Short mmCIF file of C-alpha atoms in Angstrom, two decimals:
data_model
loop_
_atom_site.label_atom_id
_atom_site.label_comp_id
_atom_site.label_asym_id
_atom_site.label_seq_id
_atom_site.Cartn_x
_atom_site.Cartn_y
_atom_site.Cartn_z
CA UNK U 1 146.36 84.96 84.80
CA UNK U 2 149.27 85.60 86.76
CA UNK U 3 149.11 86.73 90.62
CA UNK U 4 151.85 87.77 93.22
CA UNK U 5 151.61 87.48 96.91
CA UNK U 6 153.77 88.39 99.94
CA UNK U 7 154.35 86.22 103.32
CA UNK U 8 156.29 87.13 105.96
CA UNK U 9 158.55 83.66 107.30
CA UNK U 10 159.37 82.55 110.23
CA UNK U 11 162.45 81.44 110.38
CA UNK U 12 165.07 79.93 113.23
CA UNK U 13 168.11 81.03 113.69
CA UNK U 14 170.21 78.60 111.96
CA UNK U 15 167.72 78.97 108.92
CA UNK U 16 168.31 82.60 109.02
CA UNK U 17 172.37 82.29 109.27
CA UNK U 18 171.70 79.95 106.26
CA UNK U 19 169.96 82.55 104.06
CA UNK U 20 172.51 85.71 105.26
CA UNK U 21 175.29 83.55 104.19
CA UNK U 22 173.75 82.88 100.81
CA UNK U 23 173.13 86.53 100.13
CA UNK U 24 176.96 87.03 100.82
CA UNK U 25 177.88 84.09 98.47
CA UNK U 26 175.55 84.78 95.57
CA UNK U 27 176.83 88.99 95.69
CA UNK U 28 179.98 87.85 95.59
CA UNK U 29 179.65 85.61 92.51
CA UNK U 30 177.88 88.45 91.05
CA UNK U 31 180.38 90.48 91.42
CA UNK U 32 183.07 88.07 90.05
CA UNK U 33 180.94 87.32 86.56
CA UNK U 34 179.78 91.08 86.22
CA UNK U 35 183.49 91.56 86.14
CA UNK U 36 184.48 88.77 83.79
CA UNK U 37 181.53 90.49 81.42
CA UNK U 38 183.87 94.22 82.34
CA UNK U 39 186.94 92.74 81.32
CA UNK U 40 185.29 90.70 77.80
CA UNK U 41 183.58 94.21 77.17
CA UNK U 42 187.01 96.10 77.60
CA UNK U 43 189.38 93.48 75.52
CA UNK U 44 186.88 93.57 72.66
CA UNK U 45 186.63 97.23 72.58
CA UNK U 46 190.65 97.86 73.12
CA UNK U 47 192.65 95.08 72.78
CA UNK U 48 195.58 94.69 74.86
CA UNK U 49 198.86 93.34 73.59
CA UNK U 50 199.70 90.13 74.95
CA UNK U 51 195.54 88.71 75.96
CA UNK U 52 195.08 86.13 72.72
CA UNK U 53 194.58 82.48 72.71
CA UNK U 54 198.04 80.85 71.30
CA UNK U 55 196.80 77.85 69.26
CA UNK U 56 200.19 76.56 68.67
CA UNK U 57 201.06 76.34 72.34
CA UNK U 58 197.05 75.19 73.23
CA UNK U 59 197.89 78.45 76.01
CA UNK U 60 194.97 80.44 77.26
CA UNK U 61 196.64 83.82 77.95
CA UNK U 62 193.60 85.61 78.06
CA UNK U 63 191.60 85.25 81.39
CA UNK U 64 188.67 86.17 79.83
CA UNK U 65 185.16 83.35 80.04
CA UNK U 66 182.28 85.72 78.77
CA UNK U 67 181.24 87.97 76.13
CA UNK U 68 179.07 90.66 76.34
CA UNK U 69 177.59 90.49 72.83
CA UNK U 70 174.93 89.17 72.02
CA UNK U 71 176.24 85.77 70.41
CA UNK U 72 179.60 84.35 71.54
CA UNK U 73 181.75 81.53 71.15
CA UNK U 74 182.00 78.69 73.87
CA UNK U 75 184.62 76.23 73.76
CA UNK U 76 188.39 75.85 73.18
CA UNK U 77 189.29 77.26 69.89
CA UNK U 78 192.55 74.99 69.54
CA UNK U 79 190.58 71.91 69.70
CA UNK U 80 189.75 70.82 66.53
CA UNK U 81 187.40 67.80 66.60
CA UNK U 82 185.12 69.92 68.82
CA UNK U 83 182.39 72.29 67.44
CA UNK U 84 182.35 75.97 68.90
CA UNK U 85 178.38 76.64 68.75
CA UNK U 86 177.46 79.83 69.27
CA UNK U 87 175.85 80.68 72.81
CA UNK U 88 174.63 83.51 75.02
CA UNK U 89 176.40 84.90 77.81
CA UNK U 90 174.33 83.23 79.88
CA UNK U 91 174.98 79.84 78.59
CA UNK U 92 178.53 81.05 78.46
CA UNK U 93 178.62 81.57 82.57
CA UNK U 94 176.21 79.05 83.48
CA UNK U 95 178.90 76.16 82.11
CA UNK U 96 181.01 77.69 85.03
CA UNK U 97 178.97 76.46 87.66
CA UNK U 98 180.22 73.11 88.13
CA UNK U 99 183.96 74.97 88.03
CA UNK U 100 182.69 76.73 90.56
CA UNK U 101 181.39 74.45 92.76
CA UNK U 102 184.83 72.22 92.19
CA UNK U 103 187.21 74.82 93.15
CA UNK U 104 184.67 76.62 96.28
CA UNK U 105 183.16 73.58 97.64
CA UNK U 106 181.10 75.93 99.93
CA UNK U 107 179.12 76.62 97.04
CA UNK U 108 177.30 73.25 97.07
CA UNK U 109 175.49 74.80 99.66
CA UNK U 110 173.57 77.14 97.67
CA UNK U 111 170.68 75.12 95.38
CA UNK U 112 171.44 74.81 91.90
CA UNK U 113 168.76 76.67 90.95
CA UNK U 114 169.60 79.71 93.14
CA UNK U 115 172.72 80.39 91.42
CA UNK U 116 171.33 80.11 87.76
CA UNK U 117 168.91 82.60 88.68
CA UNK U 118 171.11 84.76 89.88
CA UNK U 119 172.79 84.33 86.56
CA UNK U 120 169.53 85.17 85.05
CA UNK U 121 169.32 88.10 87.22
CA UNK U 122 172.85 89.34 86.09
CA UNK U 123 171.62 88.78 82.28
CA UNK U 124 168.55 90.44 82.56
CA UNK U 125 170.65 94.14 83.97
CA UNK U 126 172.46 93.56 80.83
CA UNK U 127 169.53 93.20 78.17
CA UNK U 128 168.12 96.20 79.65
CA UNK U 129 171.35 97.95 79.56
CA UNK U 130 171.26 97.00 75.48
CA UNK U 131 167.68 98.43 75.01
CA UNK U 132 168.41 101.58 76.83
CA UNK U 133 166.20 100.98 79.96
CA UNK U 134 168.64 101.09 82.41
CA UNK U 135 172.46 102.21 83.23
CA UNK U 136 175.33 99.70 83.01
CA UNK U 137 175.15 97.20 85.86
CA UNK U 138 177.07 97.93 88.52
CA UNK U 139 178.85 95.88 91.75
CA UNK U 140 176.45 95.26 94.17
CA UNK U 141 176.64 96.10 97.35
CA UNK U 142 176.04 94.19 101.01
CA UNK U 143 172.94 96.32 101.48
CA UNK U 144 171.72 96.47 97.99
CA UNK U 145 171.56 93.03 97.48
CA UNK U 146 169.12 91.48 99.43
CA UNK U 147 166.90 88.38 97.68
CA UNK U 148 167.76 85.03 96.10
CA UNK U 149 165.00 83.60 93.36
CA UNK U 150 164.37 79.98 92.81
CA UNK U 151 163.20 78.32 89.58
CA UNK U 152 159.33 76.78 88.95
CA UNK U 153 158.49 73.79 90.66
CA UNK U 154 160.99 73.47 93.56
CA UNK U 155 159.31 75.48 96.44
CA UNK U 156 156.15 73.46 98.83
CA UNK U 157 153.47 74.65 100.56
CA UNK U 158 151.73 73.01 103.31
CA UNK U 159 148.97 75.31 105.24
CA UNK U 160 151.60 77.55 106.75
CA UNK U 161 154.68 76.18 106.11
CA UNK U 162 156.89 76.49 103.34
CA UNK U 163 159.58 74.19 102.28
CA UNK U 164 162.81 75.87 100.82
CA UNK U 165 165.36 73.98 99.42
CA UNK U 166 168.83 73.66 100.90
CA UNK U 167 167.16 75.57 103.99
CA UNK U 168 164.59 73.26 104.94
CA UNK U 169 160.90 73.78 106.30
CA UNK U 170 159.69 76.84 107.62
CA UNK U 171 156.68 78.49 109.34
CA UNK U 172 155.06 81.61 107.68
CA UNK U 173 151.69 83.90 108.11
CA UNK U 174 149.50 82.73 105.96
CA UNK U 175 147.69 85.95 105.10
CA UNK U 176 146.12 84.99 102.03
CA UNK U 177 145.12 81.73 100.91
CA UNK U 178 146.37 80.65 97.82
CA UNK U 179 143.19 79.90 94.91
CA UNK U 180 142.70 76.68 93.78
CA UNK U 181 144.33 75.74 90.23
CA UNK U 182 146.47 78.28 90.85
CA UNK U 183 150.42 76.46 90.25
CA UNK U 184 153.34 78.61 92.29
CA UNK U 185 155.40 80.01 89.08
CA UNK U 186 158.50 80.83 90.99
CA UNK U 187 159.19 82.12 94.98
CA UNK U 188 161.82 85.18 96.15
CA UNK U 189 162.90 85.30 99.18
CA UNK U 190 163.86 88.81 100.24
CA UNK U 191 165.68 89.71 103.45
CA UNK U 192 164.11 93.55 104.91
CA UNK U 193 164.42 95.75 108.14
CA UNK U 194 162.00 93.68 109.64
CA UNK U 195 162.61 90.41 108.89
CA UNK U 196 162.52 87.55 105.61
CA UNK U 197 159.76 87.71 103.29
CA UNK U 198 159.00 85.57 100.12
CA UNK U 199 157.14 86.78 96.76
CA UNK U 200 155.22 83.72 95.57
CA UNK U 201 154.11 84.30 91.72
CA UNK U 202 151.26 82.10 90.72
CA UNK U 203 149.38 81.40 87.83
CA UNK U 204 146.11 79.98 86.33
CA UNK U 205 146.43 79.28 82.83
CA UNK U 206 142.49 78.50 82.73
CA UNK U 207 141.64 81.92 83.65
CA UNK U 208 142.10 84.59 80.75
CA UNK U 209 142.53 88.14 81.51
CA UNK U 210 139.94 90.17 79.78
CA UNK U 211 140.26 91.92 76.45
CA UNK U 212 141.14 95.26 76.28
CA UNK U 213 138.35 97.48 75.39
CA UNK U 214 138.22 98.96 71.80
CA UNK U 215 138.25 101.84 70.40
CA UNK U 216 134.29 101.24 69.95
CA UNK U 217 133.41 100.06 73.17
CA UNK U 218 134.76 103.53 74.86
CA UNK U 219 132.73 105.69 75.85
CA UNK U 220 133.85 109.33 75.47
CA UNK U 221 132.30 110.53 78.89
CA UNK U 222 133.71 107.92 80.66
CA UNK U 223 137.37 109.03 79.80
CA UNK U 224 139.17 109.96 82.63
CA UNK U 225 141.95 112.77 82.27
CA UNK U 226 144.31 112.00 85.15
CA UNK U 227 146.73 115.19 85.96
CA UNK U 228 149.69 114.27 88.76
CA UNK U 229 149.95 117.05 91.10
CA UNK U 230 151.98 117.21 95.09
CA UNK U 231 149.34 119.18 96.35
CA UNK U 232 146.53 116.90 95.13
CA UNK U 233 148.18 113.88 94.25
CA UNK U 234 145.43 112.76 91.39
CA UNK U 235 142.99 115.28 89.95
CA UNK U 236 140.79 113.87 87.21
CA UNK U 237 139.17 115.63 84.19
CA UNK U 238 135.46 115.07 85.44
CA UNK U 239 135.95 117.55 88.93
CA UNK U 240 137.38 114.89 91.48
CA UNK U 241 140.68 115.76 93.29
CA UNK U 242 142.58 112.74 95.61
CA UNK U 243 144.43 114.26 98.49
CA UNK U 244 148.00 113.77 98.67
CA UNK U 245 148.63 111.87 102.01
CA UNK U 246 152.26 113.56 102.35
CA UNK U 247 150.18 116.65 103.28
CA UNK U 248 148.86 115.23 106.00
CA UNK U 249 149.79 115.61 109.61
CA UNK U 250 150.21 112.40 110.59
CA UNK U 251 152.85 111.87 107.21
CA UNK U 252 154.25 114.69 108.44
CA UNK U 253 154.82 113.57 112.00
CA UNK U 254 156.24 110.40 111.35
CA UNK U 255 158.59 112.73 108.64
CA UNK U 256 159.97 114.71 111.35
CA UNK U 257 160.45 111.32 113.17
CA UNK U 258 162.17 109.98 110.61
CA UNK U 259 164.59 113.04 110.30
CA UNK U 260 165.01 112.66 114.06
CA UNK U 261 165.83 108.80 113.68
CA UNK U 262 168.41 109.21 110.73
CA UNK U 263 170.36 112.78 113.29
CA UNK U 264 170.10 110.16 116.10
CA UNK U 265 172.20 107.10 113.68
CA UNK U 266 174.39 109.47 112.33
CA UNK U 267 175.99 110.32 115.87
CA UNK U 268 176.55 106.74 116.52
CA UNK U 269 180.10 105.55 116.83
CA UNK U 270 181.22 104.10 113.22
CA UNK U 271 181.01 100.37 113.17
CA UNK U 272 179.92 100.18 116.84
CA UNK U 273 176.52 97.83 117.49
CA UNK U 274 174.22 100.95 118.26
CA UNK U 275 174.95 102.64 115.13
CA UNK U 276 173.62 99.57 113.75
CA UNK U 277 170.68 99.04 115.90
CA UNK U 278 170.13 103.43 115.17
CA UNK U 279 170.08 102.35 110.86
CA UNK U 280 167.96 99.58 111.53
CA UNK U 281 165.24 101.59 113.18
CA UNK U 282 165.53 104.04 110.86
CA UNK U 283 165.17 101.77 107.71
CA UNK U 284 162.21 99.83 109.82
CA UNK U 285 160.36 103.55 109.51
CA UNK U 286 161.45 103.64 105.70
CA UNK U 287 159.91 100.35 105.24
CA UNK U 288 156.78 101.35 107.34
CA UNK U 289 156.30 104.55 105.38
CA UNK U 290 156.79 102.81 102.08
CA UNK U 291 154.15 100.72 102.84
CA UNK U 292 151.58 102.53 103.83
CA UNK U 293 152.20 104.75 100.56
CA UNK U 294 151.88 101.53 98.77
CA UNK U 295 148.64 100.36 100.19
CA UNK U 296 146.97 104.02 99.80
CA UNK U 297 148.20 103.86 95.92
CA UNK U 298 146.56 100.42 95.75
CA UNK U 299 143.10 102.13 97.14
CA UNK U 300 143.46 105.10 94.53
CA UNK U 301 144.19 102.50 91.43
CA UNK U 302 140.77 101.23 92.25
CA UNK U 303 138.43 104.30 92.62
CA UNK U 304 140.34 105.75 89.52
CA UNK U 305 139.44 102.43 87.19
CA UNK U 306 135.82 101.86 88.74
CA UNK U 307 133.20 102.73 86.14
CA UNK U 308 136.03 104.16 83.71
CA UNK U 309 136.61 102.81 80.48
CA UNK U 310 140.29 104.69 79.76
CA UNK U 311 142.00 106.31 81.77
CA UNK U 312 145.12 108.75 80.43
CA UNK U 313 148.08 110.00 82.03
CA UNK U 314 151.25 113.00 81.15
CA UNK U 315 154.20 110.76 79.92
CA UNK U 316 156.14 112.64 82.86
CA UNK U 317 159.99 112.13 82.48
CA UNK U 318 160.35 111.71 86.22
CA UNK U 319 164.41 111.30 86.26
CA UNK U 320 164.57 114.19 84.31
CA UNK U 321 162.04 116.70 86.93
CA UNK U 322 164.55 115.45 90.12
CA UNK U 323 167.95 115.68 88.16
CA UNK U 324 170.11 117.91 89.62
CA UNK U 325 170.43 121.53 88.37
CA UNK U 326 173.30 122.87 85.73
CA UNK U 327 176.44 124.41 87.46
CA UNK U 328 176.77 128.34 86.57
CA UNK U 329 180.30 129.01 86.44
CA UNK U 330 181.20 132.91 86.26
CA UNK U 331 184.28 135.04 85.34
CA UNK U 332 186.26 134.19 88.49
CA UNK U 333 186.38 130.83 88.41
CA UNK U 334 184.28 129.89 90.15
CA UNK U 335 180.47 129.18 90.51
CA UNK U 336 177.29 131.16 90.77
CA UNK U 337 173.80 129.98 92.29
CA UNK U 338 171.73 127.42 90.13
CA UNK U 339 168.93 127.11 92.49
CA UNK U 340 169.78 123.39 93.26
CA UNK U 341 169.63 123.89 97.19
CA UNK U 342 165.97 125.30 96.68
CA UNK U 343 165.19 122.54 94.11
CA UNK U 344 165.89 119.60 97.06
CA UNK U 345 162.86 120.32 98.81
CA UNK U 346 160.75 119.68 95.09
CA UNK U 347 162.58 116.45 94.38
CA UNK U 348 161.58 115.10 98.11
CA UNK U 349 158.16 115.78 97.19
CA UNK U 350 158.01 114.41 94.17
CA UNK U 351 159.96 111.10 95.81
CA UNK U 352 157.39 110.74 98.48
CA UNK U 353 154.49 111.44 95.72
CA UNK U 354 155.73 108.21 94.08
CA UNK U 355 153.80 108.98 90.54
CA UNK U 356 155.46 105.89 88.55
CA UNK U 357 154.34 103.55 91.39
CA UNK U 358 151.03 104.93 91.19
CA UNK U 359 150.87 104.69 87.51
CA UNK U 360 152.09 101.30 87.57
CA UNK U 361 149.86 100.51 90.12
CA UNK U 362 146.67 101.81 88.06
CA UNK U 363 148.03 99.93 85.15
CA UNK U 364 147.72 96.55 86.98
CA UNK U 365 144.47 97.08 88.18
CA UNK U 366 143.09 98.21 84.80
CA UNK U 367 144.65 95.40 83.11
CA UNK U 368 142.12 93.61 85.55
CA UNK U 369 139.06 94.84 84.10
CA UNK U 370 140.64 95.41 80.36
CA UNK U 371 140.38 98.98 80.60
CA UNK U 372 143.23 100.64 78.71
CA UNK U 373 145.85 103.30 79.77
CA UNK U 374 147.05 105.82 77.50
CA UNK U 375 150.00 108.06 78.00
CA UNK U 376 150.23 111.80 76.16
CA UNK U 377 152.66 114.21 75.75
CA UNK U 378 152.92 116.41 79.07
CA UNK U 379 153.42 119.44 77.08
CA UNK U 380 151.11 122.70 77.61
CA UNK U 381 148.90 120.72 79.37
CA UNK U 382 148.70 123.03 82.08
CA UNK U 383 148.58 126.31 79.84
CA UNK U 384 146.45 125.48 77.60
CA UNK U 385 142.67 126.46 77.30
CA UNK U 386 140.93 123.69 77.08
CA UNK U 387 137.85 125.84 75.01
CA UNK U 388 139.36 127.75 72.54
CA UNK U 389 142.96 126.08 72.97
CA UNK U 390 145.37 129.01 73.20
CA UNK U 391 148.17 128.48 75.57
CA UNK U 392 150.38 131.06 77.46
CA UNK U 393 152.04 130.67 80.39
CA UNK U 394 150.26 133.81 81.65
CA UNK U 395 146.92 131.49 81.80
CA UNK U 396 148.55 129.70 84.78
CA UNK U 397 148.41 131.66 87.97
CA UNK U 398 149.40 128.93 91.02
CA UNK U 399 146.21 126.80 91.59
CA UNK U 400 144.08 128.90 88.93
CA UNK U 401 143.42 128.40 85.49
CA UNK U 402 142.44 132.09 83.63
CA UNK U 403 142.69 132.35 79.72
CA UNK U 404 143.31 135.34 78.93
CA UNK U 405 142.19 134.68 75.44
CA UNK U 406 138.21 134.08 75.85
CA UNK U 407 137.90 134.56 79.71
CA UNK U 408 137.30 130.68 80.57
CA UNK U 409 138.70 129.94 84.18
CA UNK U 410 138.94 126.62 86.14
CA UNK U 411 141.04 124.96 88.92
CA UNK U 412 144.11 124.94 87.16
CA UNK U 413 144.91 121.14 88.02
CA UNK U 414 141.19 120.07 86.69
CA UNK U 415 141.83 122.39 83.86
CA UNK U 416 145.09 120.12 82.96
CA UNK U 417 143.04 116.85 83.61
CA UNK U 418 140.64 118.26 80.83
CA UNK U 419 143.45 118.90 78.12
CA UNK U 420 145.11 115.34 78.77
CA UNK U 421 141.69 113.54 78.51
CA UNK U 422 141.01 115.43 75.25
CA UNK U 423 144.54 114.37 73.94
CA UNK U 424 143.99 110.67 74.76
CA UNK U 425 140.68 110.97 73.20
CA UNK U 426 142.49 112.65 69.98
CA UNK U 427 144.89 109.39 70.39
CA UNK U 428 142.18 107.27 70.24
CA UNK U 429 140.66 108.82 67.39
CA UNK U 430 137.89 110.02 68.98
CA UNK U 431 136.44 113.50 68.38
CA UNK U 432 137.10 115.23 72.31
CA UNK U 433 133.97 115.83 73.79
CA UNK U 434 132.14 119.35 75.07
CA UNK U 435 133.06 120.99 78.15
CA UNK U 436 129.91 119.83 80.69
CA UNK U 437 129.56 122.65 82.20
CA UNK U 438 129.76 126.28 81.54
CA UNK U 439 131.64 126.89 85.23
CA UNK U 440 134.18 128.19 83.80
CA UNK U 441 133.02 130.82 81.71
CA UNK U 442 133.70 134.93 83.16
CA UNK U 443 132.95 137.97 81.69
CA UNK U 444 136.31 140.01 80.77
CA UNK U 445 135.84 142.69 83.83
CA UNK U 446 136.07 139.78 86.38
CA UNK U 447 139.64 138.79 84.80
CA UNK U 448 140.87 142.51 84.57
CA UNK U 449 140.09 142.77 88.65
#
């Protein structure tokens, strides 16, 4: 079983120099290779006259180390007693180090480990890149690149201390004891408006997660249809609704202060010390928000799981609902109205409603208790009748659910939790259960009126 906690450090200043000039090293030596993997990327796709390797003259003339593919060649090609083995691109980069180190003796600062993680960090963007998870890396910047990762087995604990190396011993809260048999797997440290934290993964071989239900150990009526909503932030196919705290006052207040914060920075003198000071107050209420978002999530993963046995949720393509309208140009030349300016206020809503931290957040909790989570096509889920299954879009009418088919009517948000728990149950292979209630069914003269 793995685990992952968060401290809060307490470091000196000279400790804390230390770490800010690490950050500055490491981005810039991300940079530097995420270029060198740019330029390999560029000469293999369009080679330029003049970058080849002359083997007569043993002349490099191409300035290229790395390879984006997959498997590369490392070595010099003119030399012929030596093999050329095929390696990754991290291989590939990591043989750089000690060049590195020769030629920017500053380096030896950093801990050896440090920088192949970084290296690891760099390979990882592009292996996602390959299997279409991500975009093409790009440059990092000073305030996107914040944390520094080091390998198994080099970080201490004692009580509340921690000892980092190439930075030395440091105090840190000790919120939450560590289990016994528990071995630290590897520690990031991670630099944020309000000071240095580090994210300690640990793990207990010994202790198994449990197995994930089967398909015969579920229990139709304890399938819970989970619909996503910005109204009600979770409403579930058996009648309970979870309120979404970005309705509330108090969300609302610190919003407006927020807004107020980010008017007050912007009128700051550019690169003067209280425009700084104004961003970091502002980003100190980002982080506050963020976490008290996180920690309500947390509470809702755990009512959601408790006495469930599978829980399903819409496959929502959330990039896609927030991208940015489709111009409308006219005649003129120029452009008409695509709604985008009234389509901000939806994506802020749907930013602040956080749905893929929540389901992620459900998905580590259930993975707890082995209770599986099952994803369904969004589609019609919130037009379709969930008795005798015909779907218009003249069922939906704002928060209310009326077929116009049979007469059945429900909350229209319950009504979609209903249809997506009877398509996981179809997923399953299980035969969607009855309706356990008759709440919803009207006699035709109520709908006409």
């Amino acid at each position: 079983m793995q685990l992952g906690y968060v401290y809060k450090l307490k470091p000196n200043s000279q400790q804390e120099a230390t770490m800010m000039q690490w950050l500055d090293m490491l981005m810039a030596q991300y940079n530097y290779l995420l270029r060198d993997r740019n330029d390999s990327y560029e000469q293999v796709r369009s080679p330029k006259m003049g970058n080849y390797c002359d083997l007569r003259s043993h002349g490099q003339a191409c300035p290229l180390t790395c390879s984006v593919s997959k498997s590369s060649s490392l070595g010099y090609p003119w030399k012929k007693s030596q093999k050329n083995p095929r390696r990754s691109p991290y291989e590939i980069q990591s043989s750089t180090l000690p060049i590195l180190k020769k030629q920017r003796p500053w380096y030896k600062k950093i801990h050896s480990t440090v920088l192949q993680q970084m290296l690891r960090q760099l390979d990882v963007a592009f292996s996602k890149f390959f299997k279409g998870e991500a975009r093409y890396p790009k440059p990092k910047r000073r305030s996107r690149y914040r944390s520094f990762k080091y390998a198994p087995g080099q970080v201490k604990l004692d009580n509340n201390r921690i000892y980092l190396p190439g930075i030395g011993w440091m105090g840190f809260y000790n919120s939450r004891p560590i289990p016994d048999g528990f071995a630290i797997k590897s520690v990031t440290v991670r630099k944020k408006s309000r000071g240095w934290f580090v994210s300690i993964q640990i793990e207990d071989k010994s202790v198994p997660l449990p197995p994930v239900k089967t398909v015969n150990e579920i229990r139709p009526n304890h399938v819970k249809g989970c619909d996503l909503g910005i109204r009600k932030l979770v409403s579930t196919s058996d009648g309970q609704t979870i309120a979404n705290p970005a309705n509330t006052n108090k969300f609302k207040c610190q919003a407006r202060r927020l807004k107020l914060r980010q008017r007050a920075a912007s009128r700051k003198k550019k690169g003067s010390n209280n425009r700084k000071k104004s961003f970091g107050r502002v980003a100190s209420l980002h982080e506050k928000l963020a976490n008290k978002r996180s920690a309500y999530h947390w509470e809702v993963a755990k009512q959601l799981t408790d006495g469930t046995d599978a829980l399903v949720f819409e496959d929502l393509n959330i990039k896609g609902m927030k991208s940015r309208c489709k111009p409308k140009p006219n005649e003129s030349g120029g452009y008409d109205r695509n709604g985008q300016s009234a389509k901000r206020g939806l994506n802020r809503v749907i930013a602040d409603a956080a749905w893929g931290e929540l389901v992620r957040k459900v998905e580590v909790v259930a993975a707890k208790s082995g209770i599986p989570v099952i994803k369904v096509n969004p589609r019609h889920t919130s037009q379709e009748c969930p008795k005798c299954h015909y779907i218009s879009a003249d069922n939906r009418d704002g928060e209310k659910f009326v077929c116009t088919e049979c007469g059945y009517h429900d909350d229209a948000d319950l009504n979609g939790g209903v249809n997506i728990r009877n398509r996981g149950l179809k997923q399953l292979g299980i035969d969607p259960i009855q309706l356990p209630s008759e709440r919803g069914k009207v006699t035709p003269m109520e709908i006409t009126t």
